[in-house]
Amino acid sequence: MCGVIGICSDGVAWEAYRALLAIQHRGQNSAGILTMNDKFYRKQGDGLVSEVFQNYPLDELKGKKGIAHVRYPTAGTDPASEVQPLFINYPYGLALAHNGNITNCEELKGFLREKRRSLQTDSDSEILLNVLADKISKHGLDEALGQTLDLVDGSYSSVMLLGKDEGSVIGFRDRHGIRPLVIGKKETECGTNYMVCSESVGLDVTGYELVRDVKPGEAVYFSNGSMRSKQLHPPKPAHCIFEYVYFSRPDSVIEGQSVYEVRFKLGENIDFDKDVDAVIPVPDTARTAALGFSLKYDIPYREGLIKNRYIGRTFIMPTQRYRESAVIEKLNVIRKEVSGKRIALVDDSIVRGTTSRRLVNLLKRYGAKEVHFVSSCPPITNPCFYGIDMTIKNELIASKGTDGIEKKINADSVTYQSIDGLVKAIGLPRSHLCLACLTGDYPTCMTCERVKELGQARENERNNWKEPRR
Ligand code: SF4
């Protein structure tokens, strides 16, 4: 998962920087901004946005058009060489920032070999950029993008900066619109500014008004105060449910649905039949669902777990070693809220079970009489190949069913959300959602060979993953 931004504005560098800070939760490995006037300017590096741009004079990023990126690696092995935006100089200056995962990389590498285009990294985003460059060198822009969508499988909500003529910023989404991408607009004395961003919070913090989502299969083009759009493919929506459950910020709006409201309803929609004394959320993502849950069942809501906010998210970290050490370090317990009590511990999901078990053990160590684990997401039974790092099926604790999960995580019981409860909370038609990690029904072509190949590739990448140089 990553975050992308594209801006056409008279304050592009500052706006990109502020919007990047707002979507920092989408990726903490690297950050970058690339702008252009009659040439390109780029600043990027490993680390958080504030680290990459510390003491950097943003005025050096000149021009009125730019794209930006925060990266969370789910493909690729070397953070330093895969920092985005990526840039290529053929057929003219072309830059790309990509959010998602390409699932037919091997086929596309074959296509690029035939075209004598060579790659420098293992990044699927570099493949996407090269396919685009090849198509743009031969066709008009709409045709080139349409053909790229035909060729490339997987998820890609992306932004592109084109150095041709006066330059333009383009945002486009795969035909399923798996990852979010929204359009914002701001009227100023100098004219109309436009922004596309992975989440609407990026628009909020820079004074842009949310216009709408980029449609699945659509490209939007921005140049000098104007916008046009082209539906490249009939949309077949399959929006990722995990964006609502866990990944996006609660103050974002995706496909017209407030993430906060969805999470609140997720809490209300859980069927629960245990006697408990308190509801305790796992901070921060489960707070809203725990609130809905507590109000529905009239059980007191208590903050029993306190998070050290200076330690990054555990799930987003690329290796198990990073995740486990961060879980231990980042939470502390308020003993009085826990000791001698029967607790409903609400979390957004149970993925591998590592975090869940440690949380239960932590509460029991502080004297909890019973811990009943409540997941606001249904059981995750299948891998995700579209940008969430759960590519390896046998790592998922519910991959073979949910029987006995309470024992595995040392809880007194485990209660899951139902798929119907989830769909109802999101408020979009079920047919417009990707539920593949819950049902195994993938929106894109996922043959057994491809599933095996992607799982293996991810495992190899993890083993070869190099820690960022800071
Ligand atoms: S498989 Fe699950 S996590 Fe992956 S895109 Fe679909 S809904 Fe989201």
PDB file of N, CA, C and O and ligand atoms in Angstrom, residues 155 178-179 238-243 382-388 390 433-438 442-443, ligand 1:
ATOM      1  N   SER A 155      -3.915  -4.019  -9.172  1.00  0.00           N
ATOM      2  CA  SER A 155      -4.467  -2.753  -8.681  1.00  0.00           C
ATOM      3  C   SER A 155      -3.476  -1.631  -8.948  1.00  0.00           C
ATOM      4  O   SER A 155      -2.274  -1.785  -8.722  1.00  0.00           O
ATOM      5  N   ILE A 178      -9.617  -0.658  -7.217  1.00  0.00           N
ATOM      6  CA  ILE A 178      -9.380  -1.357  -5.947  1.00  0.00           C
ATOM      7  C   ILE A 178      -8.854  -0.382  -4.891  1.00  0.00           C
ATOM      8  O   ILE A 178      -9.330  -0.342  -3.765  1.00  0.00           O
ATOM      9  N   ARG A 179      -7.869   0.405  -5.267  1.00  0.00           N
ATOM     10  CA  ARG A 179      -7.321   1.413  -4.328  1.00  0.00           C
ATOM     11  C   ARG A 179      -8.009   2.757  -4.587  1.00  0.00           C
ATOM     12  O   ARG A 179      -8.361   3.069  -5.735  1.00  0.00           O
ATOM     13  N   ALA A 238     -14.545  -2.852  -7.629  1.00  0.00           N
ATOM     14  CA  ALA A 238     -14.221  -3.862  -6.596  1.00  0.00           C
ATOM     15  C   ALA A 238     -13.341  -3.130  -5.574  1.00  0.00           C
ATOM     16  O   ALA A 238     -12.138  -3.362  -5.494  1.00  0.00           O
ATOM     17  N   HIS A 239     -13.977  -2.226  -4.825  1.00  0.00           N
ATOM     18  CA  HIS A 239     -13.212  -1.399  -3.879  1.00  0.00           C
ATOM     19  C   HIS A 239     -12.782  -2.221  -2.671  1.00  0.00           C
ATOM     20  O   HIS A 239     -13.569  -3.013  -2.143  1.00  0.00           O
ATOM     21  N   CYS A 240     -11.574  -1.989  -2.243  1.00  0.00           N
ATOM     22  CA  CYS A 240     -10.996  -2.775  -1.143  1.00  0.00           C
ATOM     23  C   CYS A 240     -11.703  -2.476   0.179  1.00  0.00           C
ATOM     24  O   CYS A 240     -11.724  -1.327   0.628  1.00  0.00           O
ATOM     25  N   ILE A 241     -12.226  -3.502   0.824  1.00  0.00           N
ATOM     26  CA  ILE A 241     -12.918  -3.300   2.110  1.00  0.00           C
ATOM     27  C   ILE A 241     -11.934  -2.935   3.225  1.00  0.00           C
ATOM     28  O   ILE A 241     -12.311  -2.331   4.225  1.00  0.00           O
ATOM     29  N   PHE A 242     -10.687  -3.322   3.024  1.00  0.00           N
ATOM     30  CA  PHE A 242      -9.696  -3.073   4.077  1.00  0.00           C
ATOM     31  C   PHE A 242      -9.391  -1.587   4.228  1.00  0.00           C
ATOM     32  O   PHE A 242      -8.932  -1.151   5.270  1.00  0.00           O
ATOM     33  N   GLU A 243      -9.631  -0.816   3.164  1.00  0.00           N
ATOM     34  CA  GLU A 243      -9.448   0.638   3.264  1.00  0.00           C
ATOM     35  C   GLU A 243     -10.379   1.188   4.342  1.00  0.00           C
ATOM     36  O   GLU A 243     -10.014   2.085   5.092  1.00  0.00           O
ATOM     37  N   ASN A 382      -7.980 -15.662   2.944  1.00  0.00           N
ATOM     38  CA  ASN A 382      -7.248 -15.767   1.682  1.00  0.00           C
ATOM     39  C   ASN A 382      -6.265 -14.610   1.535  1.00  0.00           C
ATOM     40  O   ASN A 382      -6.493 -13.530   2.075  1.00  0.00           O
ATOM     41  N   PRO A 383      -5.199 -14.852   0.767  1.00  0.00           N
ATOM     42  CA  PRO A 383      -4.204 -13.788   0.611  1.00  0.00           C
ATOM     43  C   PRO A 383      -4.712 -12.618  -0.229  1.00  0.00           C
ATOM     44  O   PRO A 383      -5.659 -12.762  -1.001  1.00  0.00           O
ATOM     45  N   CYS A 384      -4.061 -11.486  -0.042  1.00  0.00           N
ATOM     46  CA  CYS A 384      -4.344 -10.305  -0.875  1.00  0.00           C
ATOM     47  C   CYS A 384      -3.172 -10.096  -1.818  1.00  0.00           C
ATOM     48  O   CYS A 384      -2.019 -10.132  -1.386  1.00  0.00           O
ATOM     49  N   PHE A 385      -3.464  -9.851  -3.092  1.00  0.00           N
ATOM     50  CA  PHE A 385      -2.399  -9.587  -4.063  1.00  0.00           C
ATOM     51  C   PHE A 385      -2.483  -8.168  -4.603  1.00  0.00           C
ATOM     52  O   PHE A 385      -1.901  -7.848  -5.624  1.00  0.00           O
ATOM     53  N   TYR A 386      -3.276  -7.336  -3.931  1.00  0.00           N
ATOM     54  CA  TYR A 386      -3.536  -6.003  -4.473  1.00  0.00           C
ATOM     55  C   TYR A 386      -2.968  -4.879  -3.614  1.00  0.00           C
ATOM     56  O   TYR A 386      -3.442  -3.754  -3.677  1.00  0.00           O
ATOM     57  N   GLY A 387      -1.975  -5.194  -2.787  1.00  0.00           N
ATOM     58  CA  GLY A 387      -1.303  -4.100  -2.112  1.00  0.00           C
ATOM     59  C   GLY A 387      -1.327  -4.122  -0.597  1.00  0.00           C
ATOM     60  O   GLY A 387      -0.779  -3.221   0.035  1.00  0.00           O
ATOM     61  N   ILE A 388      -2.003  -5.114  -0.003  1.00  0.00           N
ATOM     62  CA  ILE A 388      -1.929  -5.272   1.460  1.00  0.00           C
ATOM     63  C   ILE A 388      -1.011  -6.460   1.712  1.00  0.00           C
ATOM     64  O   ILE A 388      -1.146  -7.490   1.054  1.00  0.00           O
ATOM     65  N   MET A 390      -0.478  -9.306   2.889  1.00  0.00           N
ATOM     66  CA  MET A 390      -0.901 -10.623   3.409  1.00  0.00           C
ATOM     67  C   MET A 390      -1.024 -11.555   2.210  1.00  0.00           C
ATOM     68  O   MET A 390      -2.087 -12.035   1.860  1.00  0.00           O
ATOM     69  N   LEU A 433     -17.641  -4.318  -4.203  1.00  0.00           N
ATOM     70  CA  LEU A 433     -16.558  -4.442  -3.212  1.00  0.00           C
ATOM     71  C   LEU A 433     -15.648  -5.610  -3.542  1.00  0.00           C
ATOM     72  O   LEU A 433     -16.110  -6.645  -4.029  1.00  0.00           O
ATOM     73  N   CYS A 434     -14.370  -5.445  -3.245  1.00  0.00           N
ATOM     74  CA  CYS A 434     -13.458  -6.583  -3.252  1.00  0.00           C
ATOM     75  C   CYS A 434     -13.549  -7.228  -1.870  1.00  0.00           C
ATOM     76  O   CYS A 434     -13.305  -6.576  -0.852  1.00  0.00           O
ATOM     77  N   LEU A 435     -13.923  -8.497  -1.859  1.00  0.00           N
ATOM     78  CA  LEU A 435     -14.009  -9.255  -0.596  1.00  0.00           C
ATOM     79  C   LEU A 435     -13.093 -10.475  -0.684  1.00  0.00           C
ATOM     80  O   LEU A 435     -13.275 -11.461   0.032  1.00  0.00           O
ATOM     81  N   ALA A 436     -12.118 -10.401  -1.614  1.00  0.00           N
ATOM     82  CA  ALA A 436     -11.339 -11.599  -1.957  1.00  0.00           C
ATOM     83  C   ALA A 436     -10.626 -12.221  -0.765  1.00  0.00           C
ATOM     84  O   ALA A 436     -10.541 -13.443  -0.664  1.00  0.00           O
ATOM     85  N   CYS A 437     -10.132 -11.391   0.155  1.00  0.00           N
ATOM     86  CA  CYS A 437      -9.408 -11.970   1.297  1.00  0.00           C
ATOM     87  C   CYS A 437     -10.367 -12.651   2.275  1.00  0.00           C
ATOM     88  O   CYS A 437      -9.930 -13.385   3.160  1.00  0.00           O
ATOM     89  N   LEU A 438     -11.668 -12.428   2.100  1.00  0.00           N
ATOM     90  CA  LEU A 438     -12.652 -13.073   2.970  1.00  0.00           C
ATOM     91  C   LEU A 438     -13.324 -14.257   2.281  1.00  0.00           C
ATOM     92  O   LEU A 438     -13.798 -15.178   2.927  1.00  0.00           O
ATOM     93  N   TYR A 442     -11.581 -13.501  -6.345  1.00  0.00           N
ATOM     94  CA  TYR A 442     -10.746 -12.360  -6.750  1.00  0.00           C
ATOM     95  C   TYR A 442     -11.344 -11.612  -7.936  1.00  0.00           C
ATOM     96  O   TYR A 442     -11.833 -12.243  -8.871  1.00  0.00           O
ATOM     97  N   PRO A 443     -11.272 -10.281  -7.925  1.00  0.00           N
ATOM     98  CA  PRO A 443     -11.855  -9.517  -9.033  1.00  0.00           C
ATOM     99  C   PRO A 443     -11.034  -9.578 -10.318  1.00  0.00           C
ATOM    100  O   PRO A 443     -11.553  -9.314 -11.391  1.00  0.00           O
TER     101      PRO A 443
HETATM  102  S1  SF4 B   1      -8.127  -8.959  -1.151  1.00  0.00           S
HETATM  103 FE1  SF4 B   1      -8.860  -7.942   0.731  1.00  0.00          FE
HETATM  104  S2  SF4 B   1      -7.229  -6.539   1.306  1.00  0.00           S
HETATM  105 FE2  SF4 B   1      -6.846  -7.166  -0.810  1.00  0.00          FE
HETATM  106  S3  SF4 B   1      -7.835  -5.587  -2.065  1.00  0.00           S
HETATM  107 FE3  SF4 B   1      -9.332  -7.218  -1.798  1.00  0.00          FE
HETATM  108  S4  SF4 B   1     -10.468  -6.596   0.014  1.00  0.00           S
HETATM  109 FE4  SF4 B   1      -8.616  -5.402   0.002  1.00  0.00          FE
END
